[in-house]
Short mmCIF file of C-alpha atoms in Angstrom, two decimals:
data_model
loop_
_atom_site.label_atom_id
_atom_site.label_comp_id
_atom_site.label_asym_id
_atom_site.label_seq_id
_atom_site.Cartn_x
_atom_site.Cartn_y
_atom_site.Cartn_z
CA UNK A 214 28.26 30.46 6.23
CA UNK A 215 29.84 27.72 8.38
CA UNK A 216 30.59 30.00 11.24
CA UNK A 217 27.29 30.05 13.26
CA UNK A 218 26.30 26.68 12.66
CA UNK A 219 29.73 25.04 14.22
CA UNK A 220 29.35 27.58 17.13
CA UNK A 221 26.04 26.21 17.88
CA UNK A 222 26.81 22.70 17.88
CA UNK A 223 29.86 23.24 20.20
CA UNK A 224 27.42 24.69 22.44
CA UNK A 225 24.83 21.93 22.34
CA UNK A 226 28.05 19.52 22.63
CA UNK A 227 29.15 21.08 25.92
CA UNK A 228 25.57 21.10 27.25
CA UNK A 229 25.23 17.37 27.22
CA UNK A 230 28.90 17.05 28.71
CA UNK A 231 27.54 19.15 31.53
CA UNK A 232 24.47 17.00 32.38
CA UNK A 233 26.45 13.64 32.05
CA UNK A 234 29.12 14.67 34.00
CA UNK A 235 27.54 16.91 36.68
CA UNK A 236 28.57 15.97 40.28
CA UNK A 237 28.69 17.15 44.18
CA UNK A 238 31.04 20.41 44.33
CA UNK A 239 32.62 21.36 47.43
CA UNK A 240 32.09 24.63 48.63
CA UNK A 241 34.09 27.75 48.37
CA UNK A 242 36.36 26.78 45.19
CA UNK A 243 38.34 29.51 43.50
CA UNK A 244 38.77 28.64 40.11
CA UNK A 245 42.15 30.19 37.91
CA UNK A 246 41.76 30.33 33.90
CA UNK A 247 45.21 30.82 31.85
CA UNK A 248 44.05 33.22 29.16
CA UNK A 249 46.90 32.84 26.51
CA UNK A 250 46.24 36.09 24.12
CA UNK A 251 48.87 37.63 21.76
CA UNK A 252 48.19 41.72 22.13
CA UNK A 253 51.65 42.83 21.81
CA UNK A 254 54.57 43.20 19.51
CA UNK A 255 58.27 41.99 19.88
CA UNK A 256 60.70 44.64 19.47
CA UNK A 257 61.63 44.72 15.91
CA UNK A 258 58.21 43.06 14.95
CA UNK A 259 56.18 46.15 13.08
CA UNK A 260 53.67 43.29 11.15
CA UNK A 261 52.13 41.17 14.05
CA UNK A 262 48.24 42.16 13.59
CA UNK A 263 47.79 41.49 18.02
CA UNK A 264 44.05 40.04 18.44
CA UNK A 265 44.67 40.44 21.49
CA UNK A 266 43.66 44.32 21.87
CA UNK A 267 40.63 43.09 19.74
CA UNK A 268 39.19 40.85 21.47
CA UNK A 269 40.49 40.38 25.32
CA UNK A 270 36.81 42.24 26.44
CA UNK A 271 35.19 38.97 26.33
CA UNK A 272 37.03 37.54 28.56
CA UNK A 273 36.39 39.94 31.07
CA UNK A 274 32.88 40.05 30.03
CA UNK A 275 32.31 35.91 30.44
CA UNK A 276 33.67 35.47 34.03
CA UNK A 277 31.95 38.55 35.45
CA UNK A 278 28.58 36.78 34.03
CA UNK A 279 29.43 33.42 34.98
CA UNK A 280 30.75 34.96 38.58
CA UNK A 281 27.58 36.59 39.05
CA UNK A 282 25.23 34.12 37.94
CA UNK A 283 26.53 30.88 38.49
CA UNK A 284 29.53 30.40 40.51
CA UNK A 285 28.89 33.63 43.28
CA UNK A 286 25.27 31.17 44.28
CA UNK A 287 26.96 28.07 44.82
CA UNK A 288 29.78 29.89 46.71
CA UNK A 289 32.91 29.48 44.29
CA UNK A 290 34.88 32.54 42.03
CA UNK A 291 36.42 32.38 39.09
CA UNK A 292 38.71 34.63 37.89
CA UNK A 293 42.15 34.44 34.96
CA UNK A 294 45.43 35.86 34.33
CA UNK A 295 47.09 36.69 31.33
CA UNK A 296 49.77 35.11 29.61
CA UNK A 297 51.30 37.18 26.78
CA UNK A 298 52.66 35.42 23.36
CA UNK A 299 53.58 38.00 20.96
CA UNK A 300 52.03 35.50 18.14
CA UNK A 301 54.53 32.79 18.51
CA UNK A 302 54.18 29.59 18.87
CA UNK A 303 57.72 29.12 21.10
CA UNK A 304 56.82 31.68 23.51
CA UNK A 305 52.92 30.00 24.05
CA UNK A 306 54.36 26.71 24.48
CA UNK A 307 56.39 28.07 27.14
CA UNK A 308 53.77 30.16 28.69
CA UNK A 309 51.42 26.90 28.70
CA UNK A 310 54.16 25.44 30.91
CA UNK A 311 54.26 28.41 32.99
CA UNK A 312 50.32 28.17 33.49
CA UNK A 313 50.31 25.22 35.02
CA UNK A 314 52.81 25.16 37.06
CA UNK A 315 50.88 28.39 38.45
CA UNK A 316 48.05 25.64 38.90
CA UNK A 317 45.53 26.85 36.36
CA UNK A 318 42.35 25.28 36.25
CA UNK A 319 41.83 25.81 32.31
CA UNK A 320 43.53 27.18 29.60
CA UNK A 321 42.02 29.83 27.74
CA UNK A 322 43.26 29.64 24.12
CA UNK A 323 46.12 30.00 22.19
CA UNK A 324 45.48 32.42 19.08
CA UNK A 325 47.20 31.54 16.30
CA UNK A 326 49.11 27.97 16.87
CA UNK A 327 47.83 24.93 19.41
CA UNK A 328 49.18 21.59 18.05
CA UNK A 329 52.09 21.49 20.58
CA UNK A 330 49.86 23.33 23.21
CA UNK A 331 47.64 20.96 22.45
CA UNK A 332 49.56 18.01 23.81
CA UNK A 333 50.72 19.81 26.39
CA UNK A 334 47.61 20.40 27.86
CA UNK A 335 46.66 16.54 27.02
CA UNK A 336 49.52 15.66 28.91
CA UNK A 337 48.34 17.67 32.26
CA UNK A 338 44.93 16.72 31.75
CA UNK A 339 43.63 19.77 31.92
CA UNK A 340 41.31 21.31 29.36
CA UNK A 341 42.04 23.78 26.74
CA UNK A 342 39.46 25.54 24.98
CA UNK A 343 40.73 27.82 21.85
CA UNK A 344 39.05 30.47 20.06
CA UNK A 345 41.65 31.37 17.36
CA UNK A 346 43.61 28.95 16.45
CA UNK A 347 42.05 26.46 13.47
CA UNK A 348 44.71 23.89 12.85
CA UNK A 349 43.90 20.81 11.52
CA UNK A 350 46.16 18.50 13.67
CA UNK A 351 44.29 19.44 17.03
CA UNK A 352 41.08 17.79 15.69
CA UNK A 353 42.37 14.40 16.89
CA UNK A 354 40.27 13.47 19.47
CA UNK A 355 42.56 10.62 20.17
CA UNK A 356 45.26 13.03 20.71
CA UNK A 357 44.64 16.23 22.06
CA UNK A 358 41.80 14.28 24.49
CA UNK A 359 41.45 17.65 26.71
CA UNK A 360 41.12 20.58 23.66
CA UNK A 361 38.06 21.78 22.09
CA UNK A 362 37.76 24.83 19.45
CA UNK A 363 35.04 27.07 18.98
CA UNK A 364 36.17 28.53 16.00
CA UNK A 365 35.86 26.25 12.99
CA UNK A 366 38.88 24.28 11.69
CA UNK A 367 40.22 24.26 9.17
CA UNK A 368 38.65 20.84 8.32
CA UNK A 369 35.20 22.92 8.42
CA UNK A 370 35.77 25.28 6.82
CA UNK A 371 37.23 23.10 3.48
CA UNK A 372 34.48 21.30 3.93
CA UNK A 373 32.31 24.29 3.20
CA UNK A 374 34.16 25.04 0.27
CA UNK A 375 33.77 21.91 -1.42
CA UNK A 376 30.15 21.42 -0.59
CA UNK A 377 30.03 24.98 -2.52
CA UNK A 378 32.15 23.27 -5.41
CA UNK A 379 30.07 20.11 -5.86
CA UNK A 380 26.77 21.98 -5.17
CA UNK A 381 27.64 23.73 -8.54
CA UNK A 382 29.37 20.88 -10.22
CA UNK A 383 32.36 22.96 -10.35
CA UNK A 384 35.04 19.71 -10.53
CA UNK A 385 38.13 21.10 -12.15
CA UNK A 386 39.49 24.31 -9.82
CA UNK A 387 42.73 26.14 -9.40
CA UNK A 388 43.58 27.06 -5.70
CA UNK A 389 45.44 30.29 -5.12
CA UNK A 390 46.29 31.05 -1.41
CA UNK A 391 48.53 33.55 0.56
CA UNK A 392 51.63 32.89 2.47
CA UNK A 393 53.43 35.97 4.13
CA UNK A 394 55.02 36.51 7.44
CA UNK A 395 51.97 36.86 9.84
CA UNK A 396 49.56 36.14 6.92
CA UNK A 397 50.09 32.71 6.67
CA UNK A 398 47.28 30.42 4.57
CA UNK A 399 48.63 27.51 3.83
CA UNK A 400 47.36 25.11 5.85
CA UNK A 401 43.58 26.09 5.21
CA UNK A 402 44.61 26.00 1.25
CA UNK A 403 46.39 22.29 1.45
CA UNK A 404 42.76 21.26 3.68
CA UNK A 405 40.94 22.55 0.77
CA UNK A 406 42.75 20.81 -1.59
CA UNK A 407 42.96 17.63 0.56
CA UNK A 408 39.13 17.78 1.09
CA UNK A 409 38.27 18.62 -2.90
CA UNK A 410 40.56 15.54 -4.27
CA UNK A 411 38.79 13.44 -1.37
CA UNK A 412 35.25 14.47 -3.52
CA UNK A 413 37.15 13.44 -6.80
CA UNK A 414 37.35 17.55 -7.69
CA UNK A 415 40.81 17.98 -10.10
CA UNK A 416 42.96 20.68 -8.84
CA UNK A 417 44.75 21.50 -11.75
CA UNK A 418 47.21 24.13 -10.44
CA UNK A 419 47.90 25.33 -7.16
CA UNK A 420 49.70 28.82 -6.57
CA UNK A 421 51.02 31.38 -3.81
CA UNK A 422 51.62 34.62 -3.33
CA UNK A 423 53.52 36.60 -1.06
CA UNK A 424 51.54 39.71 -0.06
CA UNK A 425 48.43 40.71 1.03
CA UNK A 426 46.89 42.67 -1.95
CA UNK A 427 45.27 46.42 -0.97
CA UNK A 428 43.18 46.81 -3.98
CA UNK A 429 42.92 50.56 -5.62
CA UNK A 430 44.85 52.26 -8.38
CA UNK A 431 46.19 54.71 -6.15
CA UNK A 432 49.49 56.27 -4.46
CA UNK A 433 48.23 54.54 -1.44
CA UNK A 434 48.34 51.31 -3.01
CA UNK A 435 51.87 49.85 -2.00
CA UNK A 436 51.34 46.52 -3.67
CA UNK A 437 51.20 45.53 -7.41
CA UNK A 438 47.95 43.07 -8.20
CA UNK A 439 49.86 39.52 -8.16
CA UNK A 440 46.71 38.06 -10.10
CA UNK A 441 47.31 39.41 -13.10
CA UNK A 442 50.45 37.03 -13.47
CA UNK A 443 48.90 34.12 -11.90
CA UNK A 444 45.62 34.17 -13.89
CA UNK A 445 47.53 34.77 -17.50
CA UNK A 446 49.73 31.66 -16.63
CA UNK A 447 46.65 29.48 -14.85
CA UNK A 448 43.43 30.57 -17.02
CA UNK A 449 43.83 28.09 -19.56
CA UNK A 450 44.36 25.24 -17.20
CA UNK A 451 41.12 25.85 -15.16
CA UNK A 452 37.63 28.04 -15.23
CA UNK A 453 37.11 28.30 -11.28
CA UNK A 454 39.22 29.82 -9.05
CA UNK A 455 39.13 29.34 -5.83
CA UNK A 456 41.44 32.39 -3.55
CA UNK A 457 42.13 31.74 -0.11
CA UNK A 458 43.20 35.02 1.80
CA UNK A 459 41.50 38.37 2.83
CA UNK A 460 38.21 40.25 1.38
CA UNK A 461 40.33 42.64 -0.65
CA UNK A 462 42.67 39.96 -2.13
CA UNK A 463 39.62 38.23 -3.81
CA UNK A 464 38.99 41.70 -4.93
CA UNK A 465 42.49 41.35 -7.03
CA UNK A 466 42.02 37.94 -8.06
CA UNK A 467 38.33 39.26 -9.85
CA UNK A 468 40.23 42.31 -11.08
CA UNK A 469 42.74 40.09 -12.98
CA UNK A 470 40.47 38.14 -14.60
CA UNK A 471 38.03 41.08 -15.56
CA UNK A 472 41.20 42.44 -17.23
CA UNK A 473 41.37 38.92 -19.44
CA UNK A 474 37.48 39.00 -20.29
CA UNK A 475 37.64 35.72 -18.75
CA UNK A 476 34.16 36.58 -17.18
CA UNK A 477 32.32 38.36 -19.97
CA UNK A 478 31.43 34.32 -21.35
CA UNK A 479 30.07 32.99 -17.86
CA UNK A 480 32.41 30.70 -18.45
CA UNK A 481 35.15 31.58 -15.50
CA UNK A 482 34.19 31.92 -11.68
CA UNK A 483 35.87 32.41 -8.50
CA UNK A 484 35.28 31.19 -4.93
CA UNK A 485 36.63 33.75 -2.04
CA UNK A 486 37.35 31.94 1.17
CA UNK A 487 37.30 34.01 3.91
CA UNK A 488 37.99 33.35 7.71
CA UNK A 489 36.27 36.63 8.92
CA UNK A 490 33.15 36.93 9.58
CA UNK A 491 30.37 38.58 7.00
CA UNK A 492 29.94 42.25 8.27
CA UNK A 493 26.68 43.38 6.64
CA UNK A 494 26.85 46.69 7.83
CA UNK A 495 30.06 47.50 5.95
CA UNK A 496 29.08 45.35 2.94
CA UNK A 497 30.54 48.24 0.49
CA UNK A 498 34.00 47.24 1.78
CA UNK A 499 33.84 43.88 0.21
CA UNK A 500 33.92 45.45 -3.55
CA UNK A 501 35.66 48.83 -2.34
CA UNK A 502 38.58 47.39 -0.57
CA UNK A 503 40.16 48.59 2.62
CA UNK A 504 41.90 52.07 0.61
CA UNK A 505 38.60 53.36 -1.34
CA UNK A 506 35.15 54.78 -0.33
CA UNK A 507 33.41 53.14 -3.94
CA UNK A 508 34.36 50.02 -5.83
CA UNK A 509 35.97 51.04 -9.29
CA UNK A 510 33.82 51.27 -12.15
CA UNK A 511 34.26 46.90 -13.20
CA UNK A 512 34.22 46.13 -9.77
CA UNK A 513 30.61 45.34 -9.52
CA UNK A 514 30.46 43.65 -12.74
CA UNK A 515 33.31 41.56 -12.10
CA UNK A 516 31.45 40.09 -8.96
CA UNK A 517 28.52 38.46 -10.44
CA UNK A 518 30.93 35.72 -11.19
CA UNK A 519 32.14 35.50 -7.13
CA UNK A 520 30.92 33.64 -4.32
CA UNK A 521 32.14 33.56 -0.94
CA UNK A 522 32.63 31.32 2.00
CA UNK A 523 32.65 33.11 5.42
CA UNK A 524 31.20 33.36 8.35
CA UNK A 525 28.20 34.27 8.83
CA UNK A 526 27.06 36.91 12.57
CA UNK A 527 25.12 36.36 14.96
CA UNK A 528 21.88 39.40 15.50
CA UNK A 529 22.75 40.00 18.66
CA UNK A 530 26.32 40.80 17.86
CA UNK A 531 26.51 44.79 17.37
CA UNK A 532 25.29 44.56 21.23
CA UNK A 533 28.04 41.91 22.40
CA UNK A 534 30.87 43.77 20.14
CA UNK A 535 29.92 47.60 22.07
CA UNK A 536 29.97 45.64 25.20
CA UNK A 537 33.44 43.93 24.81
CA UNK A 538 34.89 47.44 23.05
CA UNK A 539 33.93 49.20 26.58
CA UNK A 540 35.61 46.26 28.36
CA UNK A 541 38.73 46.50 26.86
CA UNK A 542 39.26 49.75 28.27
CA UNK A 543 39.15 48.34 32.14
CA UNK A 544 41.49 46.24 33.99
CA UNK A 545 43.22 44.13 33.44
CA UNK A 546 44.12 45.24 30.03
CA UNK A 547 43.73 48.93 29.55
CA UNK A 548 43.90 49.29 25.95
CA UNK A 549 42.96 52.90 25.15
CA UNK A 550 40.81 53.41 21.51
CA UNK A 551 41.22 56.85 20.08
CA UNK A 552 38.66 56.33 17.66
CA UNK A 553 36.27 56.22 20.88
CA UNK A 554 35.59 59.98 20.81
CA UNK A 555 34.64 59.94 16.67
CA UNK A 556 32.09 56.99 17.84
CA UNK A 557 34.89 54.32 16.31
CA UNK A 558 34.77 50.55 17.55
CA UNK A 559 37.19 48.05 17.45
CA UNK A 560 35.87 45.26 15.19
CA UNK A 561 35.42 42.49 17.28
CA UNK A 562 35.44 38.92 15.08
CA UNK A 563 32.62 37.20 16.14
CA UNK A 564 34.46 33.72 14.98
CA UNK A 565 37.19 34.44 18.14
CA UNK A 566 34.39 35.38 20.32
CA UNK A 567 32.03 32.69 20.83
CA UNK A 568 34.42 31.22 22.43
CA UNK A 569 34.49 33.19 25.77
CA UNK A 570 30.60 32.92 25.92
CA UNK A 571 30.67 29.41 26.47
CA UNK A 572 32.84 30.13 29.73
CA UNK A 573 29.57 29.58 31.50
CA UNK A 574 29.34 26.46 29.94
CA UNK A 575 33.09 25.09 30.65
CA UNK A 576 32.94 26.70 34.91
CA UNK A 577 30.05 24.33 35.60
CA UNK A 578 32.85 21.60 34.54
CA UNK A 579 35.22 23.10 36.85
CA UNK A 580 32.58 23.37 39.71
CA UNK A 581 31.88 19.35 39.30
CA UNK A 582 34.73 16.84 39.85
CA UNK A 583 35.92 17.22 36.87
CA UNK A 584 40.26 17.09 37.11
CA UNK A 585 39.96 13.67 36.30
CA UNK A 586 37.68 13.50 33.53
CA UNK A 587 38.99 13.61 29.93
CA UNK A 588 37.46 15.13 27.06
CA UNK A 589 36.48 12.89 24.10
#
């Protein structure tokens, strides 16, 4: 839902900084990107998801393009190398130092924290462009003068969710979000709630839990629902609920409150906010869960009363996601998928992506004179 249309207005954004700030290049430049990309696991680590053998393709995929059709012509390269970060913020901030001092044009990223790389980058002048990370803080203009994002914050995304809430009327909510080790939500919940009081919208209860739910009655489900506590002790507070976590969470949350016969009035709703983009072609998933083939018998029922905030995919995108799956494979990362030879893919997050495509964009900023122009 929110997705596309802050992707496209980045681009449009960076056009216009192109034309205003295009100026002679000298000839024969070889430009360096820093791509900071977490795609491995700290011994000891066994929950760190690593995006990083997801979507490091698109990297590859963006400079050859940009090589071939705009720098190779005007007689400059580009190339990048990678700086590892295991998902943690300490380790980024130090590669971030270690990128420059290697003299790095740009900085590619970081995934899943940028306030203090951020700054840092601020403080070399040099710009940093993530497509991961969706803190709030970095949307300080003021501050972090050299970053851009082109997935949305999450300062976009709440306000998604709220324009959803006051579109219906919906003015009294309870927010229920998920905080475990490498599935953090938190910050994305407190924007929501921040954004909804802002629009005079009563949050009447807020509450956590502490892992993700993998919905389905069965041995291989290693979790117990956690919504069937937190809707007996909430549902008399509020009506509409609004979950921030995965697809198959929200799937718990409607569960619960099937179980109550909360929804069999119309009274009771829920709002799923999701950070992933929609994938139509796997749409059974979103009732099903991640452990079944078919949604359970309620399931369907149950979601009449659900509506969802994601993002929304591009129609080109099957053709950009086979192309980055077959670039993952090459140099310089080498990441093998043995679902290749069943015809599996890697699922390849559109949301992250977009980022990389506007590469082209960003090297016609390095090709200008461009070190000593900050980015408002």
């Amino acid at each position: 839902m929110f997705g596309t249309y802050i992707l496209m207005m980045t681009t449009w954004h960076w056009c216009w900084c192109i034309i205003i700030v295009a100026l002679n290049t000298s000839h024969g430049e070889k430009f360096t990107l820093g791509y900071l990309t977490g795609s491995q696991r700290r011994p000891g680590d066994l929950n760190y998801q690593k995006p990083g053998r997801v979507i490091s393709g698109a990297i590859s995929m963006a400079v050859d393009e940009v090589n071939e059709k705009l720098l190779g012509p005007m007689g400059h390269s580009l190339d990048f190398i990678v700086a590892e970060t295991y998902g943690q913020e300490e380790v980024s901030i130090r590669q971030v130092a270690a990128l420059w001092a290697a003299n790095v044009s740009a900085f590619i990223g970081p995934q899943e924290t940028c306030v203090h790389e951020g700054r840092m980058a601020a403080a070399f002048n040099l710009p940093m462009v993530s497509y991961y990370c969706r803190d709030v803080a970095s949307s300080k203009k003021h501050v972090y003068a050299t970053f851009a994002r082109t997935r949305p914050s999450d300062i976009d995304i709440s306000r998604s969710v709220v324009a959803v809430l006051t579109h219906f009327n919906f003015m009294h909510i309870a927010v229920v979000y998920l905080n475990a080790p490498n599935h953090d939500f938190s910050r994305l919940a407190f924007a929501i709630i921040t954004a909804a009081k802002d629009k005079k919208i009563s949050v009447r209860t807020v509450q956590v839990y502490r892992q993700p739910y993998y919905y389905g009655d069965i041995a291989e489900n290693i979790t117990r629902n956690p919504f069937h506590d937190i809707v007996r002790e909430t549902y008399k507070d509020t009506r509409i609920y609004v979950s921030v976590g995965y697809y198959h969470d929200h799937i718990g949350l409607m569960q619960a409150m099937d179980a109550m016969k909360l929804l069999d009035t119309g009274e009771y709703a829920a709002i799923g906010v999701d950070v992933e983009k929609y994938e139509p072609e796997e749409a059974i998933k979103y009732l099903s869960g991640p452990l079944r083939k078919e949604p359970g018998p309620n399931v369907p029922k149950a979601f009449r009363s659900y509506l969802a905030v994601a993002p929304s995919p591009a129609p080109s995108y099957p053709a950009f996601a086979r192309e980055v799956n077959r670039r993952l494979q090459m140099p310089p990362f080498n990441y093998t998928n043995p679902l290749l030879a069943l015809g599996g893919e890697k699922v390849v997050s559109i949301s992250y992506i977009f980022g990389f495509i506007k590469l082209g964009i960003i090297t016609k900023v390095f090709a200008s004179d461009m070190m000593n122009i900050r980015f408002k």
